Coordinates of C-alpha atoms and ligand atoms in Angstrom, one line a residue:
M1 CA -39.6 219.0 105.3
S2 CA -37.6 221.9 104.0
K3 CA -37.8 225.7 104.7
I4 CA -40.6 227.5 102.9
T5 CA -39.4 230.2 100.4
T6 CA -42.0 232.9 99.8
L7 CA -42.2 234.6 96.5
N8 CA -40.9 237.9 98.0
E9 CA -37.9 236.2 99.4
F10 CA -37.3 234.5 96.1
I11 CA -37.6 237.7 94.1
L12 CA -35.2 239.5 96.4
D13 CA -32.7 236.6 96.3
R14 CA -32.7 236.7 92.5
Q15 CA -32.7 240.4 92.1
A16 CA -29.0 240.5 91.0
E17 CA -29.9 238.5 87.9
F18 CA -32.0 241.3 86.4
P19 CA -30.4 243.4 83.7
F20 CA -31.0 246.6 85.8
A21 CA -30.8 245.4 89.4
T22 CA -32.2 248.5 91.1
G23 CA -35.2 246.8 92.8
E24 CA -37.8 248.3 90.4
L25 CA -38.6 245.1 88.7
S26 CA -38.7 243.3 92.0
R27 CA -41.2 245.7 93.3
L28 CA -43.2 245.4 90.1
L29 CA -43.3 241.6 90.4
S30 CA -44.5 241.9 94.0
D31 CA -47.2 244.3 92.8
V32 CA -48.4 241.7 90.3
A33 CA -48.5 239.1 93.1
V34 CA -50.5 241.4 95.4
A35 CA -53.1 242.2 92.7
S36 CA -53.4 238.5 91.8
K37 CA -54.2 237.6 95.4
I38 CA -57.0 240.1 95.4
V39 CA -58.3 238.8 92.0
S40 CA -57.9 235.2 93.3
N41 CA -60.2 236.1 96.2
D42 CA -62.7 237.6 93.8
V43 CA -62.5 234.4 91.6
R44 CA -63.1 232.2 94.6
R45 CA -66.3 234.2 95.4
A46 CA -67.6 234.4 91.8
G47 CA -70.4 231.8 92.1
L48 CA -71.6 233.4 95.4
V49 CA -71.6 236.9 93.8
D50 CA -73.5 235.7 90.7
H51 CA -76.0 233.4 92.2
I52 CA -76.5 234.4 95.8
L53 CA -75.4 238.0 96.3
G54 CA -76.9 239.2 93.0
A55 CA -76.3 238.7 89.3
Q56 CA -74.0 240.7 87.1
G57 CA -75.6 243.9 85.8
E58 CA -77.7 244.2 89.0
T59 CA -77.0 246.9 91.6
N60 CA -75.5 245.8 94.9
I61 CA -76.4 247.0 98.3
Q62 CA -74.3 250.1 98.0
G63 CA -76.1 251.0 94.8
E64 CA -73.0 250.0 92.7
E65 CA -73.5 247.8 89.7
Q66 CA -72.0 244.3 89.9
Q67 CA -69.3 244.1 87.4
K68 CA -68.1 241.2 85.3
L69 CA -65.2 239.4 86.8
D70 CA -62.9 240.1 83.9
V71 CA -63.6 243.8 84.2
V72 CA -63.0 243.6 88.0
A73 CA -59.6 241.9 87.4
D74 CA -58.6 244.4 84.7
E75 CA -59.3 247.3 87.1
Q76 CA -57.5 245.7 89.9
F77 CA -54.3 245.1 88.0
I78 CA -54.5 248.6 86.4
K79 CA -54.9 250.2 89.8
M80 CA -51.8 248.3 91.1
F81 CA -49.7 249.4 88.2
R82 CA -50.9 252.9 88.2
F83 CA -50.0 253.5 91.8
G84 CA -47.0 251.2 92.0
G85 CA -44.6 253.8 90.6
E86 CA -42.6 251.4 88.3
V87 CA -44.9 251.4 85.3
C88 CA -45.3 254.2 82.8
G89 CA -48.1 252.5 80.9
I90 CA -50.1 249.4 80.3
A91 CA -52.0 247.6 77.6
S92 CA -54.7 245.1 78.4
E93 CA -56.8 242.7 76.4
E94 CA -59.9 244.3 77.9
N95 CA -59.2 247.8 76.6
D96 CA -59.1 249.1 73.0
D97 CA -56.1 251.4 73.5
F98 CA -53.1 251.4 75.7
M99 CA -53.0 253.6 78.8
A100 CA -50.1 256.0 79.6
F101 CA -50.0 257.0 83.3
E102 CA -49.6 260.7 83.4
D103 CA -48.6 261.4 87.0
E104 CA -44.9 262.4 87.5
Q105 CA -43.9 259.2 89.5
S106 CA -45.3 256.9 86.8
K107 CA -43.8 258.8 84.0
K108 CA -40.4 258.1 85.6
G109 CA -41.3 254.4 85.6
N110 CA -39.1 252.3 83.3
Y111 CA -41.5 249.5 82.6
V112 CA -44.7 248.7 80.6
V113 CA -46.9 245.8 81.3
L114 CA -49.1 244.0 78.8
F115 CA -51.7 241.6 80.1
D116 CA -54.8 239.5 79.8
P117 CA -56.5 240.1 83.1
L118 CA -58.7 237.0 83.0
D119 CA -58.0 234.5 80.3
G120 CA -60.5 231.8 79.5
S121 CA -63.3 234.0 80.7
S122 CA -65.9 231.8 79.0
N123 CA -65.1 229.3 81.8
I124 CA -65.9 231.7 84.7
D125 CA -69.6 230.8 84.8
V126 CA -68.9 227.1 84.8
N127 CA -66.3 227.0 87.6
V128 CA -63.4 225.9 85.4
S129 CA -59.8 227.2 85.8
I130 CA -59.0 230.7 84.4
G131 CA -55.9 232.8 84.7
T132 CA -54.1 236.1 84.3
I133 CA -51.2 236.4 81.8
F134 CA -48.6 239.2 81.9
S135 CA -45.6 240.4 80.0
I136 CA -43.1 243.1 81.2
Y137 CA -40.9 245.2 78.9
R138 CA -38.4 248.1 79.5
R139 CA -39.8 251.2 77.9
V140 CA -38.1 252.4 74.7
S141 CA -39.4 256.0 75.1
P142 CA -37.3 258.3 77.4
A143 CA -38.0 258.1 81.1
G144 CA -39.9 261.1 82.3
S145 CA -42.1 261.3 79.2
S146 CA -45.5 259.7 78.5
A147 CA -45.5 256.0 77.4
T148 CA -46.0 255.6 73.7
I149 CA -47.3 252.9 71.4
A150 CA -43.6 252.0 70.6
D151 CA -43.2 250.9 74.2
M152 CA -46.1 248.5 73.7
L153 CA -45.2 247.1 70.3
Q154 CA -41.9 245.3 71.1
E155 CA -40.9 241.9 70.0
G156 CA -41.3 239.1 72.5
V157 CA -37.6 238.6 72.7
K158 CA -37.4 242.0 74.4
Q159 CA -39.5 240.8 77.4
V160 CA -37.7 241.2 80.7
A161 CA -40.2 239.1 82.6
A162 CA -43.4 237.2 81.9
G163 CA -45.7 235.0 83.8
Y164 CA -49.2 233.8 84.6
V165 CA -51.5 233.2 87.6
L166 CA -53.7 230.2 87.4
Y167 CA -56.8 230.3 89.5
G168 CA -57.2 226.5 89.5
S169 CA -57.8 224.0 92.3
S170 CA -55.1 226.1 94.0
T171 CA -53.8 229.5 92.9
M172 CA -50.4 229.4 91.3
L173 CA -48.1 232.1 90.0
V174 CA -45.5 231.0 87.5
Y175 CA -42.9 233.4 86.1
T176 CA -39.6 233.9 84.3
T177 CA -37.1 236.7 84.1
G178 CA -35.1 234.8 81.5
H179 CA -33.3 232.7 84.1
G180 CA -35.5 229.6 84.1
V181 CA -39.1 229.2 85.2
N182 CA -40.3 229.0 88.8
G183 CA -43.8 228.3 90.2
F184 CA -45.3 229.4 93.5
T185 CA -48.5 228.1 95.1
L186 CA -50.7 230.5 97.1
D187 CA -51.1 229.2 100.7
P188 CA -54.5 230.7 101.6
A189 CA -53.7 230.1 105.3
I190 CA -50.9 232.7 105.3
G191 CA -51.7 234.6 102.2
E192 CA -48.3 234.0 100.7
Y193 CA -47.1 232.5 97.4
C194 CA -44.6 229.7 98.4
L195 CA -42.1 228.2 96.0
S196 CA -43.6 224.9 95.1
H197 CA -42.2 224.2 91.5
P198 CA -38.5 225.3 91.3
N199 CA -36.8 225.4 88.0
M200 CA -39.6 224.0 85.9
K201 CA -38.7 222.1 82.8
M202 CA -41.2 221.1 80.1
P203 CA -40.8 217.4 79.1
E204 CA -39.6 217.1 75.5
T205 CA -42.5 215.1 74.5
S206 CA -45.7 213.5 76.0
R207 CA -48.9 211.8 75.1
L208 CA -51.2 214.8 75.5
Y209 CA -52.4 217.1 72.8
S210 CA -54.7 220.1 73.1
M211 CA -56.7 221.7 70.4
N212 CA -60.3 222.7 69.8
E213 CA -61.0 219.7 67.6
G214 CA -64.2 221.3 66.3
N215 CA -61.8 223.3 64.1
I216 CA -60.0 220.3 62.7
D217 CA -61.5 220.2 59.2
I218 CA -60.9 223.9 58.7
S219 CA -57.3 223.9 59.9
H220 CA -54.1 223.8 57.8
P221 CA -53.6 220.4 56.3
G222 CA -50.3 220.0 58.2
I223 CA -52.2 220.4 61.4
Q224 CA -54.9 218.0 60.4
E225 CA -52.1 215.5 59.6
Y226 CA -50.5 216.0 63.0
I227 CA -53.7 215.5 64.9
K228 CA -54.4 212.3 62.8
Y229 CA -50.9 211.2 63.9
C230 CA -51.8 211.8 67.6
Q231 CA -55.0 209.7 67.1
G232 CA -53.4 206.9 65.2
E233 CA -52.7 203.6 67.0
E234 CA -49.1 202.5 67.6
K235 CA -47.9 200.7 70.7
A236 CA -44.2 201.8 70.3
T237 CA -45.1 205.5 70.5
G238 CA -47.9 205.1 73.0
R239 CA -50.5 206.2 70.5
P240 CA -53.3 207.1 70.4
Y241 CA -52.4 210.1 72.5
S242 CA -55.0 211.7 74.9
G243 CA -56.8 214.8 73.9
R244 CA -57.1 217.4 76.6
Y245 CA -58.7 220.8 76.0
I246 CA -59.9 223.0 78.8
G247 CA -60.6 226.1 76.7
S248 CA -58.5 228.3 79.1
L249 CA -55.1 228.8 77.5
V250 CA -53.4 229.3 80.8
A251 CA -54.7 226.0 82.2
D252 CA -53.9 224.1 79.0
F253 CA -50.5 225.6 78.9
H254 CA -49.8 224.9 82.6
R255 CA -50.6 221.2 82.1
S256 CA -48.2 221.1 79.1
L257 CA -45.5 222.8 81.2
I258 CA -45.8 220.2 83.9
K259 CA -46.7 217.0 82.1
G260 CA -45.5 217.9 78.6
G261 CA -47.9 218.3 75.6
I262 CA -48.8 220.6 72.8
Y263 CA -51.4 223.3 72.5
I264 CA -52.5 224.4 69.0
Y265 CA -54.8 227.3 68.0
P266 CA -54.5 227.6 64.2
A267 CA -55.8 230.2 61.8
V268 CA -59.4 229.3 60.8
P269 CA -61.8 231.0 58.5
S270 CA -63.6 232.8 61.4
S271 CA -60.2 233.9 62.8
P272 CA -58.0 234.0 59.7
K273 CA -55.0 235.3 61.7
G274 CA -55.6 232.9 64.6
K275 CA -57.6 233.7 67.7
L276 CA -55.0 234.3 70.4
R277 CA -53.4 237.7 71.0
L278 CA -49.7 238.0 70.4
L279 CA -49.0 240.6 73.1
Y280 CA -51.2 239.5 75.9
E281 CA -51.2 235.7 75.5
C282 CA -48.7 234.3 73.0
N283 CA -45.5 236.2 73.8
P284 CA -45.6 235.8 77.6
L285 CA -46.3 232.0 77.4
A286 CA -43.8 231.6 74.6
F287 CA -41.1 233.2 76.9
I288 CA -42.0 230.7 79.7
A289 CA -42.2 227.8 77.2
E290 CA -38.7 228.5 75.8
Q291 CA -37.2 229.1 79.2
A292 CA -38.6 225.7 80.2
G293 CA -37.1 224.0 77.1
G294 CA -40.2 224.1 74.9
L295 CA -41.0 226.0 71.7
A296 CA -43.7 228.5 70.5
T297 CA -44.3 229.2 66.8
T298 CA -47.0 230.3 64.4
G299 CA -46.1 227.3 62.2
Y300 CA -43.7 229.5 60.1
E301 CA -42.2 232.0 62.6
R302 CA -40.8 231.9 66.1
I303 CA -43.5 233.8 68.2
M304 CA -41.0 235.9 70.1
E305 CA -39.4 237.3 66.9
I306 CA -42.6 238.7 65.4
K307 CA -42.5 242.5 65.2
P308 CA -45.9 243.6 66.4
T309 CA -47.8 246.1 64.3
E310 CA -50.9 246.5 66.4
L311 CA -51.9 246.1 70.0
H312 CA -54.6 243.4 69.6
Q313 CA -52.7 241.5 66.9
R314 CA -53.7 237.8 66.6
V315 CA -51.5 235.0 65.5
P316 CA -51.8 231.3 64.9
Y317 CA -50.3 229.6 68.0
I318 CA -48.5 226.3 68.5
V319 CA -46.8 226.0 71.9
G320 CA -45.4 223.2 74.0
S321 CA -43.0 220.3 74.2
K322 CA -40.0 220.8 71.9
K323 CA -40.3 217.5 69.9
M324 CA -44.0 217.7 69.5
V325 CA -43.8 221.3 68.2
Q326 CA -41.0 220.3 65.8
Q327 CA -43.2 217.5 64.5
V328 CA -46.0 219.9 63.8
L329 CA -43.6 222.1 61.9
N330 CA -42.5 219.2 59.8
C331 CA -46.1 218.3 59.0
I332 CA -46.8 221.9 58.0
Q333 CA -43.7 222.0 55.8
Q334 CA -44.6 218.7 54.1
A335 CA -48.2 219.7 53.5
D336 CA -47.1 223.0 52.0
S337 CA -44.5 221.3 49.7
R338 CA -47.3 219.1 48.3
N339 CA -49.4 222.1 47.3
Ligands
LIG1 P1 -60.3 235.0 76.1 O1 -59.0 235.8 76.3 O2 -61.4 235.8 75.6 O3 -60.7 234.1 77.2 O4 -60.0 234.0 74.8 C1 -58.9 233.2 74.8 C2 -59.3 231.7 75.0 C3 -58.2 230.9 75.4 O5 -58.0 230.9 76.8 C4 -58.7 229.5 75.0 O6 -57.6 228.6 74.8 C5 -59.4 229.8 73.7 O7 -59.8 231.2 73.8 C6 -60.6 229.0 73.5 O8 -61.2 229.3 72.3 P2 -62.2 228.3 71.6 O9 -63.5 228.4 72.5 O10 -62.5 228.9 70.2 O11 -61.7 227.0 71.5
LIG2 MG1 -57.3 235.6 76.7

């Protein structure tokens, strides 16, 4: 048995690695952890609240209306960032516009946070894993002023930290500050995240692929070809591969990070630019993937190099084990050269 390292100990030990080692980012990461523990507790009680204590939309005993869990999570994270003092503004998948915090302390904050408070929310009602995804940038507007849209629309390569919290069979927080990826499991007995997955590396390849195959016939021919390859039979390459699709990006990504694999959400006629959000979902997970040795692309462009033009911008998304992503890129290129 070895000594337990808590997330807070780990953050403080690594503080010197940050580009501006003043402790602000450390405090911000600790705030994310605290908010996620509160949300984790709400997630664990979701079935009770909906089915025993009262359905969503009903008023509770205090006369307050029960809120949907994704709204509860959104508010919890916003509250933490608003009062934390390190963040001058946020943007969230739940809100149409970004929010600039106008109190004097927040206006001095050097960071903005972009996040998806509860990803995979269609899985809440069926007790399947969901998660929070976050991305942290240094502001580009001057400290002391209000946060601006330019603070929010930065390329993924400018992220100073990114991570996710998976509310799965256990609650895990995984993050990077650009010096590798580390994973922490919440020990409910002591209420602490403990280092459980140090220096995570994504296997270069695997036998697992992840895509909503209902979309296969309406996907790019290169993607169709790649999925056909995964399903083909060949002993030497261990094919057919196994299809795994949870429908919660965080959970599908987490599996790929640990076991290797590829996740694909292409452009389809109903979502011609792809379904997933560049700023709240794709960039943060791309940062983690690359830090763990994987890749993230639209099929044509490295995700983290896209210059965002709008907050809720969507992109086609291919993320995962390096060799598998490279093979999809080849399939796309070949299919395009035939047309
Ligand atoms: P959400 O942020 O509204 O939950 O949407 C994103 C989710 C991803 O977690 C998941 O991978 C994808 O949408 C599933 O979409 P589909 O049901 O079209 O396969
Ligand atoms: Mg989402």
